[in-house]
Tab-separated table of C-alpha atoms and ligand atoms in Angstrom:
chain	number	residue	atom	x	y	z
R	6	ASP	CA	37.287	8.697	-9.433
R	7	THR	CA	36.453	11.480	-6.854
R	8	GLN	CA	33.190	11.836	-8.288
R	9	GLU	CA	30.618	9.987	-6.188
R	10	SER	CA	28.023	8.858	-7.997
R	11	GLN	CA	24.705	9.330	-6.111
R	12	SER	CA	22.624	6.268	-5.494
R	13	ARG	CA	18.869	5.714	-5.919
R	14	GLY	CA	16.371	5.577	-3.043
R	15	ILE	CA	14.310	2.639	-2.166
R	16	LEU	CA	10.560	2.217	-2.961
R	17	ILE	CA	9.307	0.578	0.279
R	18	VAL	CA	5.546	-0.164	0.579
R	19	ILE	CA	3.656	-0.791	3.852
R	20	GLU	CA	-0.026	-2.650	3.488
R	21	GLY	CA	-2.241	-3.901	6.155
R	22	LEU	CA	-5.637	-3.863	7.650
R	23	ASP	CA	-7.378	-0.840	8.904
R	24	ARG	CA	-6.012	-0.480	12.682
R	25	SER	CA	-2.723	-2.464	11.591
R	26	GLY	CA	-0.755	0.948	12.446
R	27	LYS	CA	0.476	1.547	9.192
R	28	SER	CA	0.337	5.479	9.381
R	29	SER	CA	2.415	5.612	12.558
R	30	GLN	CA	4.712	2.948	11.209
R	31	CYS	CA	4.863	5.085	7.876
R	32	GLN	CA	5.820	8.228	10.249
R	33	LYS	CA	8.249	6.582	12.258
R	34	LEU	CA	10.212	4.893	9.343
R	35	HIS	CA	10.285	8.195	7.489
R	36	ASP	CA	11.710	9.773	10.522
R	37	HIS	CA	14.199	6.985	11.138
R	38	LEU	CA	15.404	7.327	7.379
R	39	VAL	CA	15.901	10.884	7.719
R	40	GLY	CA	17.516	10.605	11.174
R	41	ASN	CA	20.025	8.518	9.632
R	42	GLY	CA	20.950	11.059	7.196
R	43	GLY	CA	18.994	9.954	4.037
R	44	GLN	CA	16.013	11.633	1.876
R	45	ALA	CA	12.677	10.384	2.645
R	46	ARG	CA	9.147	10.930	1.381
R	47	TYR	CA	5.985	9.987	2.762
R	48	VAL	CA	3.099	9.100	0.216
R	49	LYS	CA	-0.404	7.971	1.034
R	50	PHE	CA	-2.850	6.307	-1.122
R	51	PRO	CA	-5.485	7.254	-1.909
R	52	ASP	CA	-4.229	10.835	-2.119
R	53	ARG	CA	-7.403	12.723	-1.399
R	54	THR	CA	-6.285	15.933	-2.316
R	55	THR	CA	-6.078	15.509	-6.079
R	56	PRO	CA	-9.093	15.491	-8.837
R	57	THR	CA	-9.444	11.870	-8.585
R	58	GLY	CA	-8.642	11.932	-4.749
R	59	LYS	CA	-11.450	13.998	-3.853
R	60	MET	CA	-13.867	11.837	-5.810
R	61	ILE	CA	-12.756	8.760	-4.165
R	62	ASN	CA	-12.911	10.804	-0.945
R	63	SER	CA	-16.873	11.525	-1.624
R	64	TYR	CA	-17.420	7.727	-2.377
R	65	LEU	CA	-15.546	6.526	0.795
R	66	THR	CA	-17.495	9.160	3.278
R	67	GLY	CA	-20.478	7.787	1.663
R	68	SER	CA	-21.685	11.301	0.021
R	69	VAL	CA	-22.031	9.743	-3.285
R	70	GLU	CA	-22.290	6.366	-4.957
R	71	GLN	CA	-20.160	4.959	-7.688
R	72	ASP	CA	-20.433	1.778	-9.598
R	73	ASP	CA	-17.657	-0.851	-8.451
R	74	HIS	CA	-15.866	-0.974	-11.479
R	75	SER	CA	-15.551	2.779	-12.008
R	76	ILE	CA	-14.353	3.821	-8.330
R	77	HIS	CA	-11.883	0.823	-8.687
R	78	LEU	CA	-10.467	2.651	-11.824
R	79	LEU	CA	-10.277	5.551	-9.964
R	80	PHE	CA	-8.413	4.742	-7.327
R	81	SER	CA	-5.757	3.006	-9.819
R	82	ALA	CA	-5.802	6.381	-11.756
R	83	ASN	CA	-4.882	7.978	-8.465
R	84	ARG	CA	-1.826	5.997	-8.446
R	85	TRP	CA	-0.868	6.238	-12.137
R	86	GLU	CA	-1.233	10.263	-12.037
R	87	ALA	CA	1.535	9.963	-9.039
R	88	ILE	CA	3.761	7.321	-10.430
R	89	LYS	CA	6.132	9.444	-12.497
R	90	GLY	CA	6.935	11.835	-9.453
R	91	ILE	CA	8.028	9.045	-7.734
R	92	GLY	CA	10.200	7.259	-10.051
R	93	ARG	CA	11.843	10.629	-10.301
R	94	ASP	CA	12.407	11.062	-6.573
R	95	ILE	CA	13.705	7.584	-6.255
R	96	SER	CA	16.346	8.371	-9.085
R	97	ASN	CA	17.244	11.404	-7.277
R	98	GLY	CA	18.312	9.472	-4.145
R	99	ILE	CA	15.042	10.104	-2.185
R	100	ASN	CA	13.486	7.027	-0.407
R	101	VAL	CA	10.169	6.713	-1.050
R	102	ILE	CA	7.678	4.905	1.664
R	103	ILE	CA	4.298	4.080	0.278
R	104	ASP	CA	1.084	3.896	2.604
R	105	ARG	CA	-1.118	1.700	0.836
R	106	TYR	CA	-0.818	0.671	-2.786
R	107	SER	CA	-2.060	-1.595	-5.695
R	108	PHE	CA	-2.410	-4.308	-3.359
R	109	SER	CA	-5.027	-2.589	-1.150
R	110	GLY	CA	-6.517	-1.479	-4.667
R	111	ALA	CA	-7.165	-5.113	-5.891
R	112	VAL	CA	-8.229	-6.783	-2.377
R	113	TYR	CA	-10.594	-4.126	-1.302
R	114	SER	CA	-12.514	-4.107	-4.845
R	115	ALA	CA	-12.346	-8.007	-4.891
R	116	ALA	CA	-13.470	-8.289	-1.176
R	117	LYS	CA	-16.876	-6.653	-1.961
R	118	GLY	CA	-18.191	-9.969	-3.628
R	119	ASN	CA	-19.101	-8.838	-7.001
R	120	PRO	CA	-19.079	-11.491	-9.109
R	121	GLU	CA	-17.788	-9.285	-11.815
R	122	LEU	CA	-15.068	-7.984	-10.310
R	123	SER	CA	-12.485	-10.957	-9.427
R	124	LEU	CA	-9.056	-10.390	-8.022
R	125	ASP	CA	-7.549	-10.887	-11.577
R	126	TRP	CA	-9.936	-8.220	-13.006
R	127	ALA	CA	-9.132	-5.998	-9.973
R	128	TRP	CA	-4.977	-6.480	-10.488
R	129	TYR	CA	-5.244	-5.534	-14.229
R	130	PRO	CA	-5.088	-1.850	-14.261
R	131	GLU	CA	-1.905	-2.026	-11.719
R	132	ILE	CA	0.386	-3.918	-14.340
R	133	GLY	CA	3.233	-1.588	-15.168
R	134	LEU	CA	3.116	0.485	-11.601
R	135	LEU	CA	6.421	0.672	-10.289
R	136	LYS	CA	7.302	-2.734	-8.250
R	137	PRO	CA	8.427	-1.652	-4.727
R	138	ASP	CA	11.844	-3.161	-3.306
R	139	LEU	CA	10.154	-3.922	-0.357
R	140	LEU	CA	6.597	-4.599	0.754
R	141	LEU	CA	5.860	-4.839	4.204
R	142	PHE	CA	2.516	-6.631	5.430
R	143	LEU	CA	1.210	-5.145	8.807
R	144	ASP	CA	-0.651	-8.299	9.880
R	145	ILE	CA	-2.995	-8.223	12.948
R	146	SER	CA	-5.582	-10.784	13.970
R	147	PRO	CA	-9.519	-9.785	14.156
R	148	GLU	CA	-9.309	-10.159	17.806
R	149	GLU	CA	-6.210	-7.752	18.364
R	150	ALA	CA	-7.818	-5.473	15.783
R	151	ALA	CA	-10.995	-5.317	17.841
R	152	LYS	CA	-9.028	-4.405	21.385
R	153	ARG	CA	-7.728	-1.324	19.424
R	154	GLY	CA	-11.170	0.364	19.378
R	155	ASN	CA	-14.353	0.450	16.903
R	156	TYR	CA	-14.202	1.296	13.411
R	157	GLY	CA	-14.821	4.343	11.972
R	158	ASP	CA	-17.537	5.248	9.676
R	159	GLU	CA	-16.271	5.033	6.080
R	160	ARG	CA	-17.046	2.654	4.001
R	161	TYR	CA	-15.337	-0.787	3.996
R	162	GLU	CA	-14.711	-0.350	7.832
R	163	THR	CA	-16.769	-3.513	8.949
R	164	GLU	CA	-15.725	-6.721	10.402
R	165	LYS	CA	-16.967	-8.706	7.649
R	166	MET	CA	-15.033	-6.810	4.968
R	167	GLN	CA	-12.018	-6.702	6.993
R	168	ALA	CA	-11.888	-10.557	7.431
R	169	ARG	CA	-12.339	-10.974	3.559
R	170	VAL	CA	-9.418	-8.306	2.950
R	171	ARG	CA	-7.155	-10.145	4.984
R	172	THR	CA	-7.827	-13.387	3.352
R	173	LEU	CA	-7.399	-11.721	-0.127
R	174	PHE	CA	-4.313	-10.087	0.776
R	175	LYS	CA	-2.440	-13.140	1.420
R	176	GLU	CA	-3.919	-14.961	-1.803
R	177	LEU	CA	-2.455	-12.095	-3.788
R	178	PHE	CA	1.070	-11.958	-2.119
R	179	ALA	CA	1.149	-15.753	-3.078
R	180	ARG	CA	0.228	-14.992	-6.837
R	181	ILE	CA	2.972	-12.463	-7.437
R	182	ASP	CA	6.432	-13.233	-8.662
R	183	ASP	CA	9.603	-11.870	-6.932
R	184	LEU	CA	8.117	-9.842	-4.655
R	185	ASP	CA	9.974	-9.454	-1.296
R	186	VAL	CA	6.914	-9.333	0.980
R	187	TRP	CA	7.659	-9.435	4.916
R	188	LEU	CA	5.007	-10.330	7.259
R	189	VAL	CA	5.149	-8.251	10.235
R	190	ASP	CA	3.115	-9.246	13.400
R	191	ALA	CA	1.727	-5.672	13.922
R	192	GLY	CA	-0.650	-7.256	17.347
R	193	ARG	CA	2.679	-6.287	19.347
R	194	ALA	CA	3.952	-2.846	20.996
R	195	ILE	CA	4.388	0.020	18.451
R	196	ASP	CA	8.108	0.497	19.022
R	197	VAL	CA	8.540	-3.347	18.914
R	198	VAL	CA	6.815	-3.694	15.312
R	199	SER	CA	9.023	-0.345	14.077
R	200	GLN	CA	12.496	-2.229	15.275
R	201	ASP	CA	11.346	-5.070	12.901
R	202	ILE	CA	10.717	-2.765	10.179
R	203	PHE	CA	13.935	-0.856	10.723
R	204	ALA	CA	16.048	-4.379	10.402
R	205	ALA	CA	14.032	-5.340	7.222
R	206	ILE	CA	14.825	-1.910	5.604
R	207	ALA	CA	18.635	-2.297	6.575
R	208	LYS	CA	18.483	-5.364	4.253
R	209	VAL	CA	17.052	-3.918	1.312
R	210	SER	CA	19.597	-3.146	-1.459
R	211	SER	CA	19.417	-0.417	-4.153
R	212	ASP	CA	21.901	-1.579	-6.599
R	213	GLY	CA	21.105	-1.131	-9.811
R	214	PRO	CA	18.262	0.796	-11.407
R	215	LEU	CA	14.467	0.658	-10.185
R	216	THR	CA	13.251	-0.529	-13.493
R	217	GLU	CA	11.082	-3.314	-12.563
R	218	SER	CA	7.179	-2.930	-12.783
R	219	LEU	CA	4.304	-5.077	-11.452
R	220	GLY	CA	3.287	-7.733	-13.729
R	221	LYS	CA	0.357	-10.377	-14.386
R	222	LEU	CA	-0.649	-12.617	-11.686
R	223	GLY	CA	0.512	-16.133	-11.501
U	310	2DT	P1	-7.315	4.739	4.301
U	310	2DT	O1	-8.197	4.434	5.310
U	310	2DT	O2	-5.899	4.143	4.170
U	310	2DT	O3	-7.416	6.282	3.769
U	310	2DT	O4	-7.998	4.050	2.891
U	310	2DT	N1	-8.592	1.288	-0.572
U	310	2DT	C1	-7.384	2.060	-0.639
U	310	2DT	C2	-9.264	0.693	-1.730
U	310	2DT	O5	-10.285	0.581	-1.996
U	310	2DT	N2	-8.481	0.897	-2.972
U	310	2DT	C3	-7.245	1.870	-3.070
U	310	2DT	O6	-6.534	1.583	-4.087
U	310	2DT	C4	-6.804	2.185	-1.713
U	310	2DT	C5	-5.432	2.830	-1.947
U	310	2DT	C6	-8.644	1.116	1.926
U	310	2DT	C7	-9.231	4.410	2.636
U	310	2DT	C8	-10.046	2.967	2.187
U	310	2DT	O7	-9.993	3.131	0.774
U	310	2DT	C9	-9.437	1.361	0.510
U	310	2DT	C10	-9.462	1.763	2.826
U	311	MG	MG1	-8.948	4.009	6.810
């Protein structure tokens, strides 16, 4: 057989608190994969360029108010509208790196402390989205994060909120079955962190089709 069958790409999600270095690490990982001769695409959620993304942006920057459930579902819709395209790219051999995904989606909403908006409720609309081959969580202590300067002025960028989000991320990961989560100490120098990430990626196998999707919480 002389025909080489093309292998699929891998789906990598990078999660973490604000100021954990997610966007820089996603960019470095993208360049690393392309430098090794692969194809890669960097996707960031929320994608603020689409109609749902524009509504989300207005909410985050404080120019409009939204019911907690309603904004939650918009964040989810912002992923659902993109997921077929991501699946197509993966099938075509492109590695897709996602900066924030369903995990941020569930924990930020649940961290608001609205008693009607539990982690279980918040997770539900994510069920059925593609499950990543690898989830990297860039962990940073509140003390390390504080050294990196002040928060911006978008909604959610307060110390109280970040502390709740950090606890909820860990609770959520413990409740998801068969998910490969790598905790990365993101308090270290940027290049040290990226070496850890490249090592984790090298172990990910793309054998078999990417058919798995996110399921119910355990
Ligand atoms: P960035 O700072 O990464 O642009 O995110 N968020 C994000 C949610 O509340 N729900 C979601 O589904 C996602 C993807 C995290 C802006 C803020 O939006 C929060 C921070
Ligand atoms: Mg931010």
